[in-house]
PDB file of C-alpha atoms and ligand atoms in Angstrom:
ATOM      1  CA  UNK T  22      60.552  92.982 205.451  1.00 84.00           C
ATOM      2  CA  UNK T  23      57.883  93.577 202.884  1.00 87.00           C
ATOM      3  CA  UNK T  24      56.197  96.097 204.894  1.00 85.00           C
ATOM      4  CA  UNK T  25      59.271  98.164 205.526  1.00 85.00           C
ATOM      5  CA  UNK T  26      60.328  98.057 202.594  1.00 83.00           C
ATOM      6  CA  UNK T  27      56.392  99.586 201.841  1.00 82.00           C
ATOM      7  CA  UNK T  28      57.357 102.542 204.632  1.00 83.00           C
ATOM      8  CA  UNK T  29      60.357 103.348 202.820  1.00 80.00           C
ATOM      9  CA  UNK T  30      58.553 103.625 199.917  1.00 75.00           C
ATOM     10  CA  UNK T  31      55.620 105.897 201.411  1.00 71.00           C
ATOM     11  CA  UNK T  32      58.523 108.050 202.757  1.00 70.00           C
ATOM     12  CA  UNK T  33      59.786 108.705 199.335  1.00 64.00           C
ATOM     13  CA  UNK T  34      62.960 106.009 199.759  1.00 71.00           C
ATOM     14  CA  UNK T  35      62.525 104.363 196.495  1.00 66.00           C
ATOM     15  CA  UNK T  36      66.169 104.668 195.332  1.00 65.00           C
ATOM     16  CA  UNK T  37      69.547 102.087 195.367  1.00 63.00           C
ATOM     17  CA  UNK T  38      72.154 104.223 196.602  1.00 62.00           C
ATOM     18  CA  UNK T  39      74.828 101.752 195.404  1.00 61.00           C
ATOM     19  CA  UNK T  40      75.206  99.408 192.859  1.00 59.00           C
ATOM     20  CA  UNK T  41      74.741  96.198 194.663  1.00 66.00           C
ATOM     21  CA  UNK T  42      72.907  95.614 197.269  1.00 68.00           C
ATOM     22  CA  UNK T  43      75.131  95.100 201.259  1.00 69.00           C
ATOM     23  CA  UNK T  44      73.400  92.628 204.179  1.00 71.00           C
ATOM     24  CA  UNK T  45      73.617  94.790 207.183  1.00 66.00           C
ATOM     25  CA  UNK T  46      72.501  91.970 209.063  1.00 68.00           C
ATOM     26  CA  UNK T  47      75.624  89.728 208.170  1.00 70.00           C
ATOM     27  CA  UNK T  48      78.134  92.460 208.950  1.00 68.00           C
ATOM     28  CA  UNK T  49      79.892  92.884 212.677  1.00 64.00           C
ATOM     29  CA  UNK T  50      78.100  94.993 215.212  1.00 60.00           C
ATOM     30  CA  UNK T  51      79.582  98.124 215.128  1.00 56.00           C
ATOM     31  CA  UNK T  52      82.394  98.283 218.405  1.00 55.00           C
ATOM     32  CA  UNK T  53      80.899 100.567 220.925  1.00 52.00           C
ATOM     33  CA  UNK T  54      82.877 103.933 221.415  1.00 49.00           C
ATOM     34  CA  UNK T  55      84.199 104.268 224.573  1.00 53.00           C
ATOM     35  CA  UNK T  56      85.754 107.399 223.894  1.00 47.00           C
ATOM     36  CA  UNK T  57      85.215 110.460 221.412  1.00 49.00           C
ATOM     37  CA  UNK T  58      88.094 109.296 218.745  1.00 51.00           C
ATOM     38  CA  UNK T  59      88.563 113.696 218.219  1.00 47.00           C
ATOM     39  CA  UNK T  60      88.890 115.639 221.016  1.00 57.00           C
ATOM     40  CA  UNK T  61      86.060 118.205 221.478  1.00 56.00           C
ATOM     41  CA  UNK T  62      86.996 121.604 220.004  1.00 52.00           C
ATOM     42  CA  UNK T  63      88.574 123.650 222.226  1.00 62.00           C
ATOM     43  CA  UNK T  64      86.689 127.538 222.287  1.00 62.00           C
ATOM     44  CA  UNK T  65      89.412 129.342 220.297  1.00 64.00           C
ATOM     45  CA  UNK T  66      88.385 126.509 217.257  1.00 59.00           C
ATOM     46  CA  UNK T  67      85.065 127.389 217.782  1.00 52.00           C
ATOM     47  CA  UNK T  68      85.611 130.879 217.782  1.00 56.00           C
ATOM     48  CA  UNK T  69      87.737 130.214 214.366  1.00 57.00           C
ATOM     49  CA  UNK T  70      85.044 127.852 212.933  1.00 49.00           C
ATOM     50  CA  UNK T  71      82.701 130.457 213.399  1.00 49.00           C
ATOM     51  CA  UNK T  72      84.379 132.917 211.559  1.00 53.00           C
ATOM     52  CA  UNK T  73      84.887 130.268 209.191  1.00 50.00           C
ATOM     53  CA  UNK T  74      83.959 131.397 205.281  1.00 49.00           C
ATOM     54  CA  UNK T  75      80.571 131.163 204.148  1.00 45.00           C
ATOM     55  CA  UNK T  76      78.690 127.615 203.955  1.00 50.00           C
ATOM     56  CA  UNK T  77      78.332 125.720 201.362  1.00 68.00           C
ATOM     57  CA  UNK T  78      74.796 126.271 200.126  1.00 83.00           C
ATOM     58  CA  UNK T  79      75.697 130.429 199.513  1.00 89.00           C
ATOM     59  CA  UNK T  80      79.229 129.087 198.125  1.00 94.00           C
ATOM     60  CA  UNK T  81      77.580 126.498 195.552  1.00 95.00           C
ATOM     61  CA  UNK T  82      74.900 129.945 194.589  1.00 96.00           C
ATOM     62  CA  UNK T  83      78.111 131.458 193.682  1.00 96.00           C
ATOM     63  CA  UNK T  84      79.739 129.006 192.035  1.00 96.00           C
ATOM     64  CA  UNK T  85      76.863 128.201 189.672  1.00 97.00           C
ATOM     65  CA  UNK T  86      76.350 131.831 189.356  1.00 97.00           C
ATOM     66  CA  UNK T  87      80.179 132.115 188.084  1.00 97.00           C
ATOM     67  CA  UNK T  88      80.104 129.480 185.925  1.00 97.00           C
ATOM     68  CA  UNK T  89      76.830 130.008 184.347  1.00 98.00           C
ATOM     69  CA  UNK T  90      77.439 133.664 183.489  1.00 97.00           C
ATOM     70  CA  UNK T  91      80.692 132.490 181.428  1.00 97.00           C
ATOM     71  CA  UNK T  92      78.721 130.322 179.279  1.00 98.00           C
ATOM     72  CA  UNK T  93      77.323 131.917 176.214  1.00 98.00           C
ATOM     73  CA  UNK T  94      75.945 129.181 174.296  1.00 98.00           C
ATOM     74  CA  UNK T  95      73.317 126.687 174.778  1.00 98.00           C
ATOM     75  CA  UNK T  96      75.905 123.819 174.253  1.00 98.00           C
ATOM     76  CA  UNK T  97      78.285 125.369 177.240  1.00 98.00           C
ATOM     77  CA  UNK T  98      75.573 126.338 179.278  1.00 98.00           C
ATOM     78  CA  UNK T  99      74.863 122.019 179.057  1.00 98.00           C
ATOM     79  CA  UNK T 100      78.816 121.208 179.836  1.00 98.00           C
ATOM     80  CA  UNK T 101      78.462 123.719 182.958  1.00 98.00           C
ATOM     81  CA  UNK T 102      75.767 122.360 184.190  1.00 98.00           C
ATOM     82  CA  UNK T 103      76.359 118.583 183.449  1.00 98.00           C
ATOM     83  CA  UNK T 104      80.158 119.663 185.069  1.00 97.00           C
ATOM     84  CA  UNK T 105      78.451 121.340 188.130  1.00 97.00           C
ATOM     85  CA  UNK T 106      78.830 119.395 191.427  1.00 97.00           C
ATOM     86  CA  UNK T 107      77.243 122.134 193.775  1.00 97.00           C
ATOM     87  CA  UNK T 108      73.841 120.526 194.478  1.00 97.00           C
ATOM     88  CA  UNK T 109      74.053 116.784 196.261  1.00 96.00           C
ATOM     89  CA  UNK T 110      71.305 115.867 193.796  1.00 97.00           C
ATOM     90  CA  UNK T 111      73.718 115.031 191.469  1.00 97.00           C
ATOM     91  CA  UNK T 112      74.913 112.138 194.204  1.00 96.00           C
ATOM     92  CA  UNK T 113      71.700 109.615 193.460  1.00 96.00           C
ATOM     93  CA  UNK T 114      70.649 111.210 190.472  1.00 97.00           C
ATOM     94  CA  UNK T 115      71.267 108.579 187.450  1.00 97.00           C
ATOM     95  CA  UNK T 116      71.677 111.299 184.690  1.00 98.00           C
ATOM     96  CA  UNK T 117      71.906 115.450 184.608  1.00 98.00           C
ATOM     97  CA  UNK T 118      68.823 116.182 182.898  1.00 98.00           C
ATOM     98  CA  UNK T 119      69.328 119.405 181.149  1.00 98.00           C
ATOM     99  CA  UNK T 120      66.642 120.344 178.214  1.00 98.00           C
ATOM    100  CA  UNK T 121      64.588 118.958 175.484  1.00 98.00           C
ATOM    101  CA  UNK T 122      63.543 120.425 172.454  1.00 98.00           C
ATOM    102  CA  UNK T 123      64.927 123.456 170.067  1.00 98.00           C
ATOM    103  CA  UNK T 124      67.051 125.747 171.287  1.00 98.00           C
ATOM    104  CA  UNK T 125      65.958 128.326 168.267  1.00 98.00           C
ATOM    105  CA  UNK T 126      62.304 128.554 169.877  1.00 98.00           C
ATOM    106  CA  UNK T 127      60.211 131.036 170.463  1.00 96.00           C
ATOM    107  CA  UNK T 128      58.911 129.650 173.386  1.00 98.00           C
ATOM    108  CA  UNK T 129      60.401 128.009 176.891  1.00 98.00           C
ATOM    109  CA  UNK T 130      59.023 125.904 179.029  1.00 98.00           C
ATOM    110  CA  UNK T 131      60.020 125.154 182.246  1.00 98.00           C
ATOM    111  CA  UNK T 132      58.967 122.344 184.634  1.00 98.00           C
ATOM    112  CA  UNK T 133      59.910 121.225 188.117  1.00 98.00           C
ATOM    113  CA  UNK T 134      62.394 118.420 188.206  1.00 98.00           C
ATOM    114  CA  UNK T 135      63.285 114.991 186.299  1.00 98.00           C
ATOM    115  CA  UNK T 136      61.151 112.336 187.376  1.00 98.00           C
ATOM    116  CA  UNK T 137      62.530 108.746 187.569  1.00 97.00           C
ATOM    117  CA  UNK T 138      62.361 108.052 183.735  1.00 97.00           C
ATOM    118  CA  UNK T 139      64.003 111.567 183.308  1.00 98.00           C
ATOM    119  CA  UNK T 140      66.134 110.673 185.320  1.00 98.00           C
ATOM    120  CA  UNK T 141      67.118 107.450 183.232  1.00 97.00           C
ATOM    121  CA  UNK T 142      66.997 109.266 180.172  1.00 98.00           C
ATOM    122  CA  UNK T 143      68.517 112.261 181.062  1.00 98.00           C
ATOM    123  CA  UNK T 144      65.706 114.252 178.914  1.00 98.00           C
ATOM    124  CA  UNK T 145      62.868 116.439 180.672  1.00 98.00           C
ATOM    125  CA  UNK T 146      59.042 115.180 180.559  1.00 98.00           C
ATOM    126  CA  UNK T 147      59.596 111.791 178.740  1.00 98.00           C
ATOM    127  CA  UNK T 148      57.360 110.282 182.003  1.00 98.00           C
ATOM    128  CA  UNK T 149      54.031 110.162 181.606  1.00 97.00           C
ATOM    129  CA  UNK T 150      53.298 113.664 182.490  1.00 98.00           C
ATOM    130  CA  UNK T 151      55.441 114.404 179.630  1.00 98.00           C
ATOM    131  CA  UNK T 152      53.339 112.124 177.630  1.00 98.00           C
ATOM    132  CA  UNK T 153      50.564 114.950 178.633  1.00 98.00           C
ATOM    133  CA  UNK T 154      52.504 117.714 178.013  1.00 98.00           C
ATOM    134  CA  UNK T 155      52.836 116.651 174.837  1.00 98.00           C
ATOM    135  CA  UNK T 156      49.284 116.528 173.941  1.00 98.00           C
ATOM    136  CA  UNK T 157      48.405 119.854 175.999  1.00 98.00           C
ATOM    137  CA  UNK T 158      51.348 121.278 173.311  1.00 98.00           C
ATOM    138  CA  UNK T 159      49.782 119.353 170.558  1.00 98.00           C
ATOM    139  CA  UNK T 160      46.019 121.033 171.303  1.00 97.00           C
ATOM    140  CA  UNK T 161      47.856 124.330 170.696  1.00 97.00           C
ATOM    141  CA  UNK T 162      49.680 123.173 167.647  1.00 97.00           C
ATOM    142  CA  UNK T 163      53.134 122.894 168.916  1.00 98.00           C
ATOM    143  CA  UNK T 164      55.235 119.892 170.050  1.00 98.00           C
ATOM    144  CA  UNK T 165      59.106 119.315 170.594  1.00 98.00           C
ATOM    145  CA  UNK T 166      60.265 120.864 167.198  1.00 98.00           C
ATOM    146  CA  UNK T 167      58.588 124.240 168.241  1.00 98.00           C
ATOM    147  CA  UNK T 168      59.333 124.381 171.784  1.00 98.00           C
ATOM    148  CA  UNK T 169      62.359 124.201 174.430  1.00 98.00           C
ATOM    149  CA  UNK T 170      61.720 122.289 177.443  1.00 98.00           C
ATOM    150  CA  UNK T 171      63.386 122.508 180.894  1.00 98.00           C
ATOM    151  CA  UNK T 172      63.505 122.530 184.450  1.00 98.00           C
ATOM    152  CA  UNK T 173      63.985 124.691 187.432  1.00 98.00           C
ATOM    153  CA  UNK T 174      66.321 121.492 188.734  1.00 98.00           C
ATOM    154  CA  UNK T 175      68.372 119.645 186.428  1.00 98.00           C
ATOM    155  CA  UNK T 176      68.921 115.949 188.899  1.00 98.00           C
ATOM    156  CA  UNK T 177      66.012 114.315 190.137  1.00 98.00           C
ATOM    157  CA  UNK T 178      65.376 114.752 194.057  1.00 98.00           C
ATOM    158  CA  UNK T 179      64.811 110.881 195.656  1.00 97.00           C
ATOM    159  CA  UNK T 180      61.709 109.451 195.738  1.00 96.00           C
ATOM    160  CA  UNK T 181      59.853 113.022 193.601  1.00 96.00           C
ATOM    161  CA  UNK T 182      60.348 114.422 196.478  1.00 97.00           C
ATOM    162  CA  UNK T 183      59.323 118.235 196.359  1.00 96.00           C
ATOM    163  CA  UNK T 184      62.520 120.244 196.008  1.00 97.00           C
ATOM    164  CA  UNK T 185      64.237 122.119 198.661  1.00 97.00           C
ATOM    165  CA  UNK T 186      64.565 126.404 198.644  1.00 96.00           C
ATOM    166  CA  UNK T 187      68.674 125.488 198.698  1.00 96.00           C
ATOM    167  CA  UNK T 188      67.919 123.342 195.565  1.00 97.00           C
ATOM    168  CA  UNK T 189      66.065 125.574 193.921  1.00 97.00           C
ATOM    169  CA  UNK T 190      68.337 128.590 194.191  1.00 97.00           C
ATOM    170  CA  UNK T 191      71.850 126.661 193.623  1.00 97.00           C
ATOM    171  CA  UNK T 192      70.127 125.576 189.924  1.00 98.00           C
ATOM    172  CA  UNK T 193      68.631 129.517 189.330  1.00 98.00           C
ATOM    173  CA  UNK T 194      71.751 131.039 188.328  1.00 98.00           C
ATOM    174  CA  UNK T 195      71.482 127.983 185.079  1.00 98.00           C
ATOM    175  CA  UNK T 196      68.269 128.869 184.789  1.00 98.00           C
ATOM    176  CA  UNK T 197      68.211 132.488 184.567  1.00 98.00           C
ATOM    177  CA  UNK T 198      71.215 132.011 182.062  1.00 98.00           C
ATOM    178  CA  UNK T 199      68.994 129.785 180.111  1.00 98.00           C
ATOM    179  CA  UNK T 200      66.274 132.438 179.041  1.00 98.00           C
ATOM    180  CA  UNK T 201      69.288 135.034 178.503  1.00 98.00           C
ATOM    181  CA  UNK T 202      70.788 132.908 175.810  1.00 98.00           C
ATOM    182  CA  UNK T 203      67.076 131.444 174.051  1.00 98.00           C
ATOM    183  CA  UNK T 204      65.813 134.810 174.396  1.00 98.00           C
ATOM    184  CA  UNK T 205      62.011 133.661 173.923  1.00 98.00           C
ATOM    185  CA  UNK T 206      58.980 135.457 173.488  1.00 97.00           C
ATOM    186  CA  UNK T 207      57.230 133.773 176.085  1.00 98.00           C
ATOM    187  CA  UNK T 208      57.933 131.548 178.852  1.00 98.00           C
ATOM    188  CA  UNK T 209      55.683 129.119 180.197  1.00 98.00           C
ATOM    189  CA  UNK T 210      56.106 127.676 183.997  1.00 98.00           C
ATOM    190  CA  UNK T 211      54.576 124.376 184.096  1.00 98.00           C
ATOM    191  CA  UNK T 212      53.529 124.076 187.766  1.00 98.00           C
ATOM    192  CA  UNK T 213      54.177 125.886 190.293  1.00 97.00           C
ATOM    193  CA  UNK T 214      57.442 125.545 191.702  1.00 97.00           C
ATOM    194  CA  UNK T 215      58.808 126.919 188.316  1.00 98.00           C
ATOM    195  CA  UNK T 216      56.332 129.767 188.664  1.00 98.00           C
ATOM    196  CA  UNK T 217      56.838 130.695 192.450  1.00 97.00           C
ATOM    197  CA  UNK T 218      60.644 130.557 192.065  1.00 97.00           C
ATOM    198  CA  UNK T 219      60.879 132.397 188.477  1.00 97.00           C
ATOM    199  CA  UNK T 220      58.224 135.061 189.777  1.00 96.00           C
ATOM    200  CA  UNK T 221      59.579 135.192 193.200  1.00 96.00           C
ATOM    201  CA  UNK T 222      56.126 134.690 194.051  1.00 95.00           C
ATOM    202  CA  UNK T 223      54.175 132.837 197.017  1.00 95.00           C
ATOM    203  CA  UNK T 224      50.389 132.002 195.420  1.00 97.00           C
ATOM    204  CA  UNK T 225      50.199 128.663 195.027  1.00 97.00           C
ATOM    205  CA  UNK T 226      49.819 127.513 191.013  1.00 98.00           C
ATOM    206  CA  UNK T 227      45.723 127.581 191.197  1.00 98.00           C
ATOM    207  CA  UNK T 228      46.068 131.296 191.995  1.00 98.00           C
ATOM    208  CA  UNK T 229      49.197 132.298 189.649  1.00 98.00           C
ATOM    209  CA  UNK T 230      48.131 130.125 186.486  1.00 98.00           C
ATOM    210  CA  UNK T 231      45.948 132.132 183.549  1.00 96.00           C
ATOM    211  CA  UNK T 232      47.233 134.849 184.372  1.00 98.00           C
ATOM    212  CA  UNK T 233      50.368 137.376 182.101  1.00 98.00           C
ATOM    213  CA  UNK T 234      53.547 138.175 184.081  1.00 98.00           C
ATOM    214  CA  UNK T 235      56.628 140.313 183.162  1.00 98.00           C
ATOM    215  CA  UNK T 236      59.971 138.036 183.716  1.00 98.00           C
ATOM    216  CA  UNK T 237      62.849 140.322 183.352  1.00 97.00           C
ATOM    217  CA  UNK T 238      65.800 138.393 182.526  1.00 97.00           C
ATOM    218  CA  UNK T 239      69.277 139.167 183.523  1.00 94.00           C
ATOM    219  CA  UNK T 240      70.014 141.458 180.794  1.00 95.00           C
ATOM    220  CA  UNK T 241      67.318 143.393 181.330  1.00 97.00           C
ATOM    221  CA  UNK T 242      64.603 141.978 178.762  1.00 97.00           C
ATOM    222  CA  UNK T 243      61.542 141.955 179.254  1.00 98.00           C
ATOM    223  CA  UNK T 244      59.489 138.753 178.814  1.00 98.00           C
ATOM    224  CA  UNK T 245      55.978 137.696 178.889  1.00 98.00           C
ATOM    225  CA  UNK T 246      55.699 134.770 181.030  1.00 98.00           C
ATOM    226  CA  UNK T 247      52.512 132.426 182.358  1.00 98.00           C
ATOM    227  CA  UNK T 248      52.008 129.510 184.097  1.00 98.00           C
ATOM    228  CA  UNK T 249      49.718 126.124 183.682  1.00 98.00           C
ATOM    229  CA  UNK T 250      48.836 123.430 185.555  1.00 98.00           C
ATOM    230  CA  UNK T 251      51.425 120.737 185.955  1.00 98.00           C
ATOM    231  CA  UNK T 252      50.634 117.271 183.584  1.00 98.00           C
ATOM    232  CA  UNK T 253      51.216 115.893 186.940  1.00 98.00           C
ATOM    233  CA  UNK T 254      48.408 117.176 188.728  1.00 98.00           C
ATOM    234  CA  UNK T 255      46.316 117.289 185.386  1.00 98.00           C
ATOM    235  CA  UNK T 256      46.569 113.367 185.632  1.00 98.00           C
ATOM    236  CA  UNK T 257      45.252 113.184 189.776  1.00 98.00           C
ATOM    237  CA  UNK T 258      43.082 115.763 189.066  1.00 97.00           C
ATOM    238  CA  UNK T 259      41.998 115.555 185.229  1.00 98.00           C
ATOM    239  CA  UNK T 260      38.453 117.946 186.407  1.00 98.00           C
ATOM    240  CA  UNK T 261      40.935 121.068 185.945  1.00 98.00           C
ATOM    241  CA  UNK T 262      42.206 119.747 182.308  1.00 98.00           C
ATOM    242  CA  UNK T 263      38.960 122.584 181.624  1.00 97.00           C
ATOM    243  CA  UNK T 264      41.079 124.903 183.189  1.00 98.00           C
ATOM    244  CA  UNK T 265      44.253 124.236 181.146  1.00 98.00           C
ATOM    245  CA  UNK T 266      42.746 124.399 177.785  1.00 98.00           C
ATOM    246  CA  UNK T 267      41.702 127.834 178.884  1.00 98.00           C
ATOM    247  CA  UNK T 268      44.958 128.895 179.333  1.00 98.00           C
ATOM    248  CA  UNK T 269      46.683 126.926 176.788  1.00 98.00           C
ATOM    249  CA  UNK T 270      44.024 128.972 173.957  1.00 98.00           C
ATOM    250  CA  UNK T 271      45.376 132.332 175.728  1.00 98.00           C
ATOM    251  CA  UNK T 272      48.894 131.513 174.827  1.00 98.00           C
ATOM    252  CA  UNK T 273      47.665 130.173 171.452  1.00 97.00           C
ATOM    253  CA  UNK T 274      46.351 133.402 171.035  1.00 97.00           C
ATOM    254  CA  UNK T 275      49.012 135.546 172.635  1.00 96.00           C
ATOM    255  CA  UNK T 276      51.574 133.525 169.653  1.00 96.00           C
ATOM    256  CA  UNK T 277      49.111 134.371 166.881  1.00 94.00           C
ATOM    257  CA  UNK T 278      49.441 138.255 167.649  1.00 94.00           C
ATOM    258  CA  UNK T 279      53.092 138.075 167.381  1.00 86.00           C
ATOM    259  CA  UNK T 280      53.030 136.688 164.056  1.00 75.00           C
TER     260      UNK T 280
HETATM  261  N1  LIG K  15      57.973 116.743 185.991  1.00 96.09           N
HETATM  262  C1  LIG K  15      58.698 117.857 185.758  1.00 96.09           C
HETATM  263  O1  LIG K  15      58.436 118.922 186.307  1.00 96.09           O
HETATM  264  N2  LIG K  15      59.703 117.777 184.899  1.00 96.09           N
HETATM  265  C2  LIG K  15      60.002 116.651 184.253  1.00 96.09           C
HETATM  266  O2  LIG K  15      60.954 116.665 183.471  1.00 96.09           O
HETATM  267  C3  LIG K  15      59.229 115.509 184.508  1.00 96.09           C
HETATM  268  C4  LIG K  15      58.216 115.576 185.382  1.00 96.09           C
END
């Protein structure tokens, strides 16, 4: 038991779907089905199913695209989103984890998804890469009261599993919304799913990070925008931390000349 329990694990199964947990052993073998309890669609349903509208991954796009546009403050944008049921994150995700922070900033941040104590606090990078964010904001002279801090998904995908394309683009629309209504001067991707998907980008983060991007919002502003290494990877791989504080002095000195 212990050791597939351990495969789960390895395969990113680390989550109790329901509250208590069911013996599958004790329960009745299923009945065997003798016969198919529907009766196989006949070709003029298949023809119609076919025709059928679109599915539900360009329908939930459109629905969080809808319902984000009509939200004009930071405090709606939250309701939408916590009141969204288009991605089936929400399904094992403990908490919608929306933002972190102050929404007057000058500057947004945006990460990758909740992690599991995000996910229990409903508050982005409270885990121990958040613990490291904190410092990498702190070497730069700026923590929580200076910054807002998001993510490109707003429910935590089992087991910190990487996030799917479909994920990604059903939580955009919120996203995009996001940096219409903050407006900031610069927006920082923290990894680099939040940099590939914001860019529309393929470079992996080692190749997009360091470097000054244009994001145009929505509305047509124009926004300096850069990416770092993820706290994440910083802690696996604490060699590039070098590499950071490089970039974390450019966008100390990139705030300077605004003030
Ligand atoms: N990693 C992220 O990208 N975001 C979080 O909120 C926590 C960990």
């Amino acid at each position: 038991m212990a050791s597939v329990l351990r495969w789960y694990a390895d395969h990113g199964v680390d989550e109790a779907i329901a509250e208590t947990p069911v013996n599958r052993l004790d329960q009745a073998p299923a009945k065997p089905v003798l016969a198919p309890e529907t009766p196989a669609p006949s070709m003029a349903q298949r023809i119609e199913s076919a025709a059928a509208p679109p599915p539900p991954a360009s329908q939930a796009v459109a629905s969080a695209k809808e319902v984000a546009e009509s939200a004009t403050t930071m405090e709606a944008l939250h309701t939408a989103i916590e009141s969204f049921d288009g991605c089936a994150l929400k399904r094992t995700a403990t908490t919608t984890c929306v933002y972190d922070g102050n929404t007057q900033a000058r500057i947004l941040l945006i990460g990758e998804a909740p992690g599991a104590q995000e996910d229990r606090q409903g508050k982005p990078f409270v885990g121990p890469a958040g613990q490291l964010l904190d410092k990498m904001l702190g070497a730069i002279d700026l923590d929580r009261s200076k910054v807002l801090i998001s993510n490109m998904l707003f429910w935590r995908p089992p087991g910190n599993r990487t996030p799917t394309a479909e994920e990604i683009s059903t939580c955009l629309p919120f996203v995009e919304r996001m940096v219409e209504i903050i407006k900031p001067e610069i927006l920082i991707y923290v990894g680099g799913s939040a940099a590939k998907a914001m860019l529309g980008r393929s470079e992996g983060i080692t190749r997009l990070r360091g470097r000054w991007f244009t994001y145009t919002a929505k509305d047509g502003r124009e926004i300096p925008a850069t990416a770092v290494f993820h706290p994440a990877f910083l802690l696996r791989q604490p060699g590039r931390k070098r590499e950071s504080w490089r970039d974390l002095q450019a966008i100390r000195r990139r705030l300077e000349s605004y003030t």
